[in-house]
Every structure is written in structure tokens, then in C-alpha cells.
Tab-separated table of N, CA, C and O and ligand atoms in Angstrom:
chain	number	residue	atom	x	y	z
A	18	UNK	N	-177.269	-123.686	-43.595
A	18	UNK	CA	-175.856	-123.292	-43.734
A	18	UNK	C	-175.559	-122.961	-45.351
A	18	UNK	O	-175.837	-123.726	-46.150
A	19	UNK	N	-174.623	-122.363	-45.281
A	19	UNK	CA	-174.176	-121.813	-46.996
A	19	UNK	C	-172.912	-121.111	-46.885
A	19	UNK	O	-172.084	-120.970	-45.761
A	20	UNK	N	-172.739	-120.396	-47.973
A	20	UNK	CA	-171.391	-119.377	-47.862
A	20	UNK	C	-171.939	-117.906	-48.225
A	20	UNK	O	-172.834	-117.591	-48.987
A	21	UNK	N	-171.231	-117.144	-47.514
A	21	UNK	CA	-171.497	-115.741	-47.678
A	21	UNK	C	-171.151	-115.168	-48.751
A	21	UNK	O	-169.850	-115.149	-48.700
A	22	UNK	N	-171.800	-114.422	-49.580
A	22	UNK	CA	-171.228	-113.845	-50.751
A	22	UNK	C	-170.534	-112.296	-50.389
A	22	UNK	O	-169.796	-111.858	-51.351
A	23	UNK	N	-170.557	-111.969	-49.223
A	23	UNK	CA	-169.819	-110.705	-48.998
A	23	UNK	C	-168.374	-111.074	-48.393
A	23	UNK	O	-167.614	-110.744	-48.946
A	24	UNK	N	-168.558	-112.044	-47.253
A	24	UNK	CA	-167.401	-111.650	-46.543
A	24	UNK	C	-166.726	-113.365	-47.045
A	24	UNK	O	-165.367	-113.602	-46.740
A	25	UNK	N	-167.268	-114.308	-47.554
A	25	UNK	CA	-167.014	-115.496	-48.254
A	25	UNK	C	-166.776	-116.518	-47.183
A	25	UNK	O	-165.921	-117.596	-47.547
A	26	UNK	N	-167.044	-116.253	-45.789
A	26	UNK	CA	-167.137	-117.355	-44.919
A	26	UNK	C	-168.033	-118.447	-45.353
A	26	UNK	O	-169.068	-118.112	-45.893
A	27	UNK	N	-167.687	-119.547	-45.155
A	27	UNK	CA	-168.602	-120.967	-45.379
A	27	UNK	C	-169.346	-121.247	-44.090
A	27	UNK	O	-168.602	-121.196	-43.028
A	28	UNK	N	-170.082	-122.265	-44.391
A	28	UNK	CA	-170.576	-123.114	-43.198
A	28	UNK	C	-171.441	-122.189	-42.144
A	28	UNK	O	-171.185	-122.033	-41.192
A	29	UNK	N	-171.804	-121.070	-42.820
A	29	UNK	CA	-172.687	-119.910	-41.930
A	29	UNK	C	-174.018	-119.979	-42.217
A	29	UNK	O	-174.481	-120.081	-43.490
A	30	UNK	N	-174.684	-119.558	-41.233
A	30	UNK	CA	-176.232	-119.281	-41.698
A	30	UNK	C	-176.450	-118.054	-42.504
A	30	UNK	O	-175.856	-117.087	-42.334
A	31	UNK	N	-177.210	-118.277	-43.722
A	31	UNK	CA	-177.149	-117.118	-44.643
A	31	UNK	C	-178.758	-116.742	-44.598
A	31	UNK	O	-179.738	-117.470	-44.403
A	32	UNK	N	-179.041	-115.516	-45.281
A	32	UNK	CA	-180.138	-114.894	-45.314
A	32	UNK	C	-180.228	-114.111	-46.754
A	32	UNK	O	-179.139	-113.933	-47.016
A	33	UNK	N	-181.417	-114.036	-47.168
A	33	UNK	CA	-181.214	-113.314	-48.430
A	33	UNK	C	-181.373	-111.766	-48.428
A	33	UNK	O	-182.554	-111.391	-47.821
A	34	UNK	N	-180.473	-111.215	-49.028
A	34	UNK	CA	-180.706	-109.890	-49.143
A	34	UNK	C	-180.867	-109.416	-50.631
A	34	UNK	O	-180.156	-109.933	-51.641
A	35	UNK	N	-182.057	-108.792	-50.878
A	35	UNK	CA	-182.347	-107.959	-51.968
A	35	UNK	C	-181.291	-106.828	-52.440
A	35	UNK	O	-181.232	-105.965	-51.728
A	36	UNK	N	-180.601	-107.265	-53.458
A	36	UNK	CA	-179.482	-106.144	-53.761
A	36	UNK	C	-180.026	-104.775	-54.398
A	36	UNK	O	-179.553	-103.912	-53.858
A	37	UNK	N	-181.290	-104.694	-54.968
A	37	UNK	CA	-182.159	-103.601	-54.773
A	37	UNK	C	-183.353	-103.727	-53.869
A	37	UNK	O	-184.083	-104.733	-54.026
A	38	UNK	N	-183.287	-102.792	-52.853
A	38	UNK	CA	-184.233	-103.114	-51.781
A	38	UNK	C	-185.573	-103.306	-52.429
A	38	UNK	O	-185.992	-102.567	-53.077
A	39	UNK	N	-186.552	-104.172	-51.860
A	39	UNK	CA	-187.778	-104.408	-52.040
A	39	UNK	C	-188.552	-103.043	-51.988
A	39	UNK	O	-189.484	-102.666	-53.136
A	40	UNK	N	-188.411	-102.085	-51.301
A	40	UNK	CA	-188.906	-100.904	-51.169
A	40	UNK	C	-188.737	-100.250	-52.289
A	40	UNK	O	-189.474	-99.129	-52.442
A	41	UNK	N	-187.491	-100.560	-53.047
A	41	UNK	CA	-187.273	-99.502	-54.029
A	41	UNK	C	-187.316	-100.110	-55.544
A	41	UNK	O	-186.744	-99.918	-56.304
A	42	UNK	N	-188.227	-101.224	-55.503
A	42	UNK	CA	-188.473	-101.775	-56.500
A	42	UNK	C	-187.858	-103.333	-57.010
A	42	UNK	O	-188.048	-103.703	-58.087
A	43	UNK	N	-187.366	-103.721	-55.864
A	43	UNK	CA	-186.337	-104.961	-56.220
A	43	UNK	C	-186.785	-106.097	-55.871
A	43	UNK	O	-186.061	-107.214	-55.724
A	44	UNK	N	-188.095	-106.090	-55.675
A	44	UNK	CA	-188.805	-107.511	-55.228
A	44	UNK	C	-188.494	-108.538	-55.950
A	44	UNK	O	-188.273	-109.860	-55.595
A	45	UNK	N	-188.402	-108.409	-57.333
A	45	UNK	CA	-188.018	-109.525	-58.294
A	45	UNK	C	-186.632	-109.742	-58.814
A	45	UNK	O	-186.243	-110.119	-59.885
A	46	UNK	N	-185.970	-108.510	-58.187
A	46	UNK	CA	-184.606	-108.564	-58.683
A	46	UNK	C	-183.373	-109.386	-58.273
A	46	UNK	O	-183.746	-110.391	-57.426
A	47	UNK	N	-182.327	-108.933	-58.442
A	47	UNK	CA	-181.107	-110.220	-58.026
A	47	UNK	C	-181.204	-110.228	-56.487
A	47	UNK	O	-181.320	-109.289	-55.726
A	48	UNK	N	-180.897	-111.354	-55.765
A	48	UNK	CA	-180.404	-111.260	-54.432
A	48	UNK	C	-179.369	-111.939	-54.336
A	48	UNK	O	-178.443	-112.418	-55.032
A	49	UNK	N	-178.694	-111.859	-52.909
A	49	UNK	CA	-177.460	-112.469	-52.574
A	49	UNK	C	-177.681	-112.927	-51.051
A	49	UNK	O	-178.403	-112.883	-50.467
A	50	UNK	N	-176.816	-114.079	-50.878
A	50	UNK	CA	-176.910	-114.926	-49.881
A	50	UNK	C	-175.853	-114.342	-48.721
A	50	UNK	O	-174.749	-114.227	-49.076
A	51	UNK	N	-176.285	-113.797	-47.673
A	51	UNK	CA	-175.071	-113.040	-46.837
A	51	UNK	C	-175.556	-113.645	-45.493
A	51	UNK	O	-176.650	-113.991	-44.910
A	52	UNK	N	-174.309	-113.836	-44.813
A	52	UNK	CA	-174.632	-114.236	-43.632
A	52	UNK	C	-174.995	-113.065	-42.480
A	52	UNK	O	-175.344	-111.890	-42.878
A	53	UNK	N	-175.486	-113.645	-41.346
A	53	UNK	CA	-176.548	-112.570	-40.512
A	53	UNK	C	-175.611	-111.350	-40.200
A	53	UNK	O	-175.966	-110.088	-40.374
A	54	UNK	N	-174.211	-111.299	-39.867
A	54	UNK	CA	-173.578	-110.136	-39.380
A	54	UNK	C	-173.477	-109.208	-40.559
A	54	UNK	O	-173.558	-108.098	-40.375
A	55	UNK	N	-172.938	-109.708	-41.764
A	55	UNK	CA	-172.959	-109.070	-42.952
A	55	UNK	C	-174.274	-108.153	-43.419
A	55	UNK	O	-174.321	-106.910	-43.492
A	56	UNK	N	-174.969	-109.038	-43.430
A	56	UNK	CA	-176.454	-108.402	-43.729
A	56	UNK	C	-176.705	-107.518	-42.901
A	56	UNK	O	-177.241	-106.048	-43.074
A	57	UNK	N	-176.780	-107.658	-41.573
A	57	UNK	CA	-177.053	-106.571	-40.411
A	57	UNK	C	-176.230	-105.226	-40.430
A	57	UNK	O	-176.756	-104.202	-40.488
A	58	UNK	N	-174.859	-105.569	-41.037
A	58	UNK	CA	-174.114	-104.384	-41.181
A	58	UNK	C	-174.466	-103.476	-42.073
A	58	UNK	O	-174.406	-102.276	-42.075
A	59	UNK	N	-175.026	-104.076	-43.386
A	59	UNK	CA	-175.349	-103.143	-44.476
A	59	UNK	C	-176.396	-102.463	-44.261
A	59	UNK	O	-176.448	-101.273	-44.438
A	60	UNK	N	-177.625	-102.996	-43.615
A	60	UNK	CA	-178.491	-102.267	-43.300
A	60	UNK	C	-178.216	-101.302	-42.132
A	60	UNK	O	-179.205	-100.359	-42.011
A	61	UNK	N	-177.447	-101.573	-41.245
A	61	UNK	CA	-177.081	-100.784	-40.111
A	61	UNK	C	-176.453	-99.483	-40.608
A	61	UNK	O	-176.676	-98.116	-40.446
A	62	UNK	N	-175.407	-99.634	-41.621
A	62	UNK	CA	-174.693	-98.626	-42.075
A	62	UNK	C	-175.588	-97.663	-43.197
A	62	UNK	O	-175.439	-96.529	-43.424
A	63	UNK	N	-176.475	-98.460	-44.102
A	63	UNK	CA	-176.813	-97.821	-45.082
A	63	UNK	C	-178.578	-97.588	-45.363
A	63	UNK	O	-179.217	-98.810	-44.826
A	64	UNK	N	-179.163	-96.670	-45.571
A	64	UNK	CA	-180.608	-96.735	-45.824
A	64	UNK	C	-180.814	-97.422	-47.102
A	64	UNK	O	-179.868	-97.903	-48.160
A	65	UNK	N	-182.205	-97.783	-47.501
A	65	UNK	CA	-182.599	-98.292	-48.547
A	65	UNK	C	-182.194	-97.421	-49.950
A	65	UNK	O	-181.790	-97.794	-51.055
A	66	UNK	N	-182.451	-96.108	-49.486
A	66	UNK	CA	-181.902	-95.338	-50.737
A	66	UNK	C	-180.654	-95.360	-51.253
A	66	UNK	O	-180.361	-95.487	-52.507
A	67	UNK	N	-179.718	-95.324	-50.299
A	67	UNK	CA	-178.192	-95.388	-50.678
A	67	UNK	C	-177.925	-96.851	-51.434
A	67	UNK	O	-177.075	-96.800	-52.118
A	68	UNK	N	-178.477	-97.733	-50.640
A	68	UNK	CA	-178.289	-99.210	-51.405
A	68	UNK	C	-178.727	-99.212	-52.757
A	68	UNK	O	-178.203	-99.386	-53.696
A	69	UNK	N	-179.733	-98.460	-52.869
A	69	UNK	CA	-180.538	-98.366	-54.423
A	69	UNK	C	-179.653	-97.710	-55.403
A	69	UNK	O	-179.262	-98.041	-56.417
A	70	UNK	N	-179.129	-96.475	-54.753
A	70	UNK	CA	-178.224	-95.674	-55.557
A	70	UNK	C	-176.958	-96.353	-56.017
A	70	UNK	O	-176.457	-96.358	-56.914
A	71	UNK	N	-176.004	-96.553	-54.968
A	71	UNK	CA	-174.661	-96.839	-55.002
A	71	UNK	C	-174.083	-98.266	-54.786
A	71	UNK	O	-173.044	-98.702	-54.697
A	72	UNK	N	-175.001	-99.014	-54.059
A	72	UNK	CA	-174.793	-100.334	-53.379
A	72	UNK	C	-175.555	-101.452	-53.986
A	72	UNK	O	-175.889	-102.400	-53.295
A	73	UNK	N	-175.974	-101.526	-55.165
A	73	UNK	CA	-177.125	-102.467	-55.803
A	73	UNK	C	-176.378	-103.739	-56.316
A	73	UNK	O	-177.149	-104.436	-56.992
A	74	UNK	N	-175.409	-103.699	-56.124
A	74	UNK	CA	-174.435	-104.931	-56.826
A	74	UNK	C	-173.321	-105.346	-55.680
A	74	UNK	O	-173.070	-104.614	-55.023
A	75	UNK	N	-173.221	-106.771	-55.797
A	75	UNK	CA	-172.262	-107.298	-54.816
A	75	UNK	C	-170.785	-106.798	-55.119
A	75	UNK	O	-170.282	-106.546	-53.921
A	76	UNK	N	-170.602	-106.223	-56.132
A	76	UNK	CA	-169.406	-105.672	-56.335
A	76	UNK	C	-169.112	-104.185	-55.857
A	76	UNK	O	-168.405	-104.261	-55.008
A	77	UNK	N	-170.209	-103.730	-55.689
A	77	UNK	CA	-170.382	-102.526	-55.004
A	77	UNK	C	-170.210	-102.712	-53.481
A	77	UNK	O	-169.523	-101.944	-52.690
A	78	UNK	N	-170.940	-103.466	-52.953
A	78	UNK	CA	-170.744	-103.703	-51.699
A	78	UNK	C	-169.383	-104.155	-51.155
A	78	UNK	O	-168.943	-103.596	-50.023
A	79	UNK	N	-168.970	-104.984	-51.993
A	79	UNK	CA	-167.343	-105.354	-51.537
A	79	UNK	C	-166.520	-104.213	-51.747
A	79	UNK	O	-165.369	-104.212	-50.976
A	80	UNK	N	-166.795	-103.397	-52.476
A	80	UNK	CA	-165.651	-102.190	-52.621
A	80	UNK	C	-166.089	-101.216	-51.867
A	80	UNK	O	-165.119	-100.145	-51.646
A	81	UNK	N	-167.192	-101.158	-50.998
A	81	UNK	CA	-167.346	-99.970	-50.126
A	81	UNK	C	-166.481	-100.078	-48.921
A	81	UNK	O	-166.157	-101.329	-48.288
A	82	UNK	N	-165.903	-98.797	-48.403
A	82	UNK	CA	-164.829	-98.973	-47.543
A	82	UNK	C	-165.383	-99.088	-46.460
A	82	UNK	O	-164.541	-99.943	-45.647
A	83	UNK	N	-166.408	-98.709	-45.728
A	83	UNK	CA	-166.836	-99.379	-44.371
A	83	UNK	C	-167.171	-100.679	-44.458
A	83	UNK	O	-166.770	-101.338	-43.282
A	84	UNK	N	-167.822	-101.289	-45.435
A	84	UNK	CA	-168.068	-102.694	-45.329
A	84	UNK	C	-166.714	-103.501	-45.661
A	84	UNK	O	-166.754	-104.571	-44.829
A	85	UNK	N	-166.006	-103.205	-46.686
A	85	UNK	CA	-164.595	-103.941	-46.538
A	85	UNK	C	-164.099	-103.914	-45.336
A	85	UNK	O	-163.371	-105.042	-44.870
A	86	UNK	N	-164.102	-103.117	-44.549
A	86	UNK	CA	-163.251	-102.880	-43.370
A	86	UNK	C	-163.893	-103.783	-42.165
A	86	UNK	O	-163.380	-104.457	-41.525
A	87	UNK	N	-165.258	-103.949	-42.270
A	87	UNK	CA	-166.122	-104.792	-41.525
A	87	UNK	C	-166.049	-106.142	-41.744
A	87	UNK	O	-165.578	-107.076	-41.034
A	88	UNK	N	-165.855	-106.389	-42.822
A	88	UNK	CA	-165.430	-107.913	-43.814
A	88	UNK	C	-164.197	-108.309	-43.171
A	88	UNK	O	-163.963	-109.415	-42.775
A	89	UNK	N	-163.269	-107.546	-43.258
A	89	UNK	CA	-161.917	-107.968	-42.772
A	89	UNK	C	-161.828	-108.252	-41.544
A	89	UNK	O	-161.107	-109.157	-41.255
A	90	UNK	N	-162.486	-107.599	-40.707
A	90	UNK	CA	-162.471	-107.749	-39.190
A	90	UNK	C	-163.298	-109.180	-38.861
A	90	UNK	O	-162.854	-110.122	-38.214
A	91	UNK	N	-164.624	-109.396	-39.708
A	91	UNK	CA	-165.139	-110.402	-39.385
A	91	UNK	C	-164.501	-111.618	-39.696
A	91	UNK	O	-164.734	-112.509	-38.928
A	92	UNK	N	-163.925	-111.564	-40.975
A	92	UNK	CA	-163.220	-112.969	-41.359
A	92	UNK	C	-162.205	-113.474	-40.284
A	92	UNK	O	-161.496	-114.451	-40.256
A	93	UNK	N	-161.530	-112.532	-39.324
A	93	UNK	CA	-160.822	-112.818	-38.350
A	93	UNK	C	-161.368	-113.326	-37.171
A	93	UNK	O	-160.501	-113.858	-36.074
A	94	UNK	N	-162.843	-113.322	-37.033
A	94	UNK	CA	-163.444	-113.932	-36.053
A	94	UNK	C	-163.625	-115.247	-36.150
A	94	UNK	O	-164.253	-115.751	-37.036
A	95	UNK	N	-163.320	-116.083	-35.073
A	95	UNK	CA	-163.827	-117.566	-35.013
A	95	UNK	C	-165.359	-117.538	-34.923
A	95	UNK	O	-165.827	-116.854	-34.080
A	96	UNK	N	-165.651	-118.427	-35.917
A	96	UNK	CA	-167.457	-118.450	-35.952
A	96	UNK	C	-168.014	-118.652	-34.594
A	96	UNK	O	-169.051	-118.335	-34.160
A	97	UNK	N	-167.452	-119.507	-33.663
A	97	UNK	CA	-167.854	-120.094	-32.493
A	97	UNK	C	-168.104	-118.758	-31.357
A	97	UNK	O	-168.931	-118.611	-30.666
A	98	UNK	N	-167.100	-117.968	-31.635
A	98	UNK	CA	-166.986	-116.818	-30.494
A	98	UNK	C	-167.673	-115.452	-31.023
A	98	UNK	O	-167.669	-114.407	-30.455
A	99	UNK	N	-168.212	-115.462	-32.260
A	99	UNK	CA	-168.860	-114.467	-32.809
A	99	UNK	C	-169.782	-113.713	-32.065
A	99	UNK	O	-169.885	-112.361	-32.021
A	100	UNK	N	-170.607	-114.510	-31.565
A	100	UNK	CA	-171.650	-113.866	-30.864
A	100	UNK	C	-171.413	-112.881	-29.622
A	100	UNK	O	-171.792	-111.745	-29.496
A	101	UNK	N	-170.353	-113.337	-28.896
A	101	UNK	CA	-169.835	-112.512	-27.832
A	101	UNK	C	-169.145	-111.436	-28.215
A	101	UNK	O	-168.903	-110.390	-27.943
A	102	UNK	N	-168.217	-111.709	-29.246
A	102	UNK	CA	-167.197	-110.537	-29.883
A	102	UNK	C	-168.249	-109.400	-30.409
A	102	UNK	O	-167.788	-108.139	-30.144
A	103	UNK	N	-169.333	-109.849	-31.035
A	103	UNK	CA	-169.822	-108.760	-31.828
A	103	UNK	C	-170.558	-107.773	-30.833
A	103	UNK	O	-170.762	-106.683	-31.017
A	104	UNK	N	-171.157	-108.332	-29.573
A	104	UNK	CA	-171.593	-107.548	-28.549
A	104	UNK	C	-170.675	-106.362	-28.184
A	104	UNK	O	-170.953	-105.285	-28.262
A	105	UNK	N	-169.532	-106.996	-27.930
A	105	UNK	CA	-168.575	-106.026	-27.298
A	105	UNK	C	-168.297	-104.821	-28.186
A	105	UNK	O	-167.936	-103.731	-27.895
A	106	UNK	N	-168.306	-105.182	-29.520
A	106	UNK	CA	-167.862	-104.275	-30.655
A	106	UNK	C	-169.135	-103.548	-30.971
A	106	UNK	O	-168.866	-102.597	-31.917
A	107	UNK	N	-170.263	-103.491	-30.836
A	107	UNK	CA	-171.055	-102.840	-31.457
A	107	UNK	C	-171.324	-101.600	-31.140
A	107	UNK	O	-171.629	-100.590	-31.903
A	108	UNK	N	-170.745	-101.034	-29.653
A	108	UNK	CA	-170.838	-99.929	-29.214
A	108	UNK	C	-169.833	-99.030	-30.040
A	108	UNK	O	-170.209	-97.917	-30.411
A	109	UNK	N	-168.689	-99.701	-30.448
A	109	UNK	CA	-167.701	-98.746	-31.275
A	109	UNK	C	-168.137	-98.611	-32.456
A	109	UNK	O	-168.187	-97.529	-33.121
A	110	UNK	N	-169.147	-99.658	-33.406
A	110	UNK	CA	-169.580	-99.342	-34.551
A	110	UNK	C	-170.552	-98.009	-34.648
A	110	UNK	O	-170.626	-97.312	-35.693
A	111	UNK	N	-171.092	-98.134	-33.826
A	111	UNK	CA	-172.450	-97.114	-33.566
A	111	UNK	C	-171.543	-95.690	-33.609
A	111	UNK	O	-172.611	-94.845	-34.197
A	112	UNK	N	-170.691	-95.700	-33.032
A	112	UNK	CA	-170.208	-93.882	-33.218
A	112	UNK	C	-169.628	-93.644	-34.602
A	112	UNK	O	-169.146	-92.408	-34.311
A	113	UNK	N	-169.540	-94.368	-35.415
A	113	UNK	CA	-168.888	-94.000	-36.457
A	113	UNK	C	-169.855	-93.413	-37.526
A	113	UNK	O	-170.888	-93.706	-37.318
B	18	ZN	ZN1	-170.873	-112.573	-44.360
B	19	ZN	ZN1	-180.753	-106.822	-46.951
């Protein structure tokens, strides 16, 4: 359990995100602890190339329009209900 560096929620399960994707040379580079929904969302929206070019810092991730919209929504979700809500919302996200 930890704090997500993107949405700022605490007491969430976090995973390690390579700010510069490993495939793009970031194996030993900076990482961020992200909750699973945030982490999934980044990789669902962007390719490793896009991340390397314009989303390789936490600040750039926070300022990205689509991600900040997602984070806003995520913050409003009660942690316990998250799994359920995420499923019903997934279809909507895919169409964008
Ligand atoms: Zn998060
Ligand atoms: Zn990642």
C-alpha cells in the first residue's frame, strides 16, 4: 500500500512506472509509484514512443489533458467501489 504519485490517493496498491519506458532506454531511469488504474490508463492511452517524447516526467503526466480528466474522475470514486465502476466505464473510455 502506498500513495499514487499521479492521482494522489493514499492507501492504494501501487506499481512501479518507468517514466522513460524501458523499451526506450529507461531501465535505470526515474520511476514513479502509481496506483493500478492510473498506470493502466497511461498505457491504454499512450504508446511507449509518446511517453518517451512528451510524457516522461510526472509533471507532464499530470498536465496531460486526457490523464488529468481521468484523475479527476478517479479521485471521486470510493476505493471499495472502484472495481465495479471501472468496468462499466471502460467501454466509454475506449471510444475516445
Ligand atoms: Zn493513481
Ligand atoms: Zn508504466
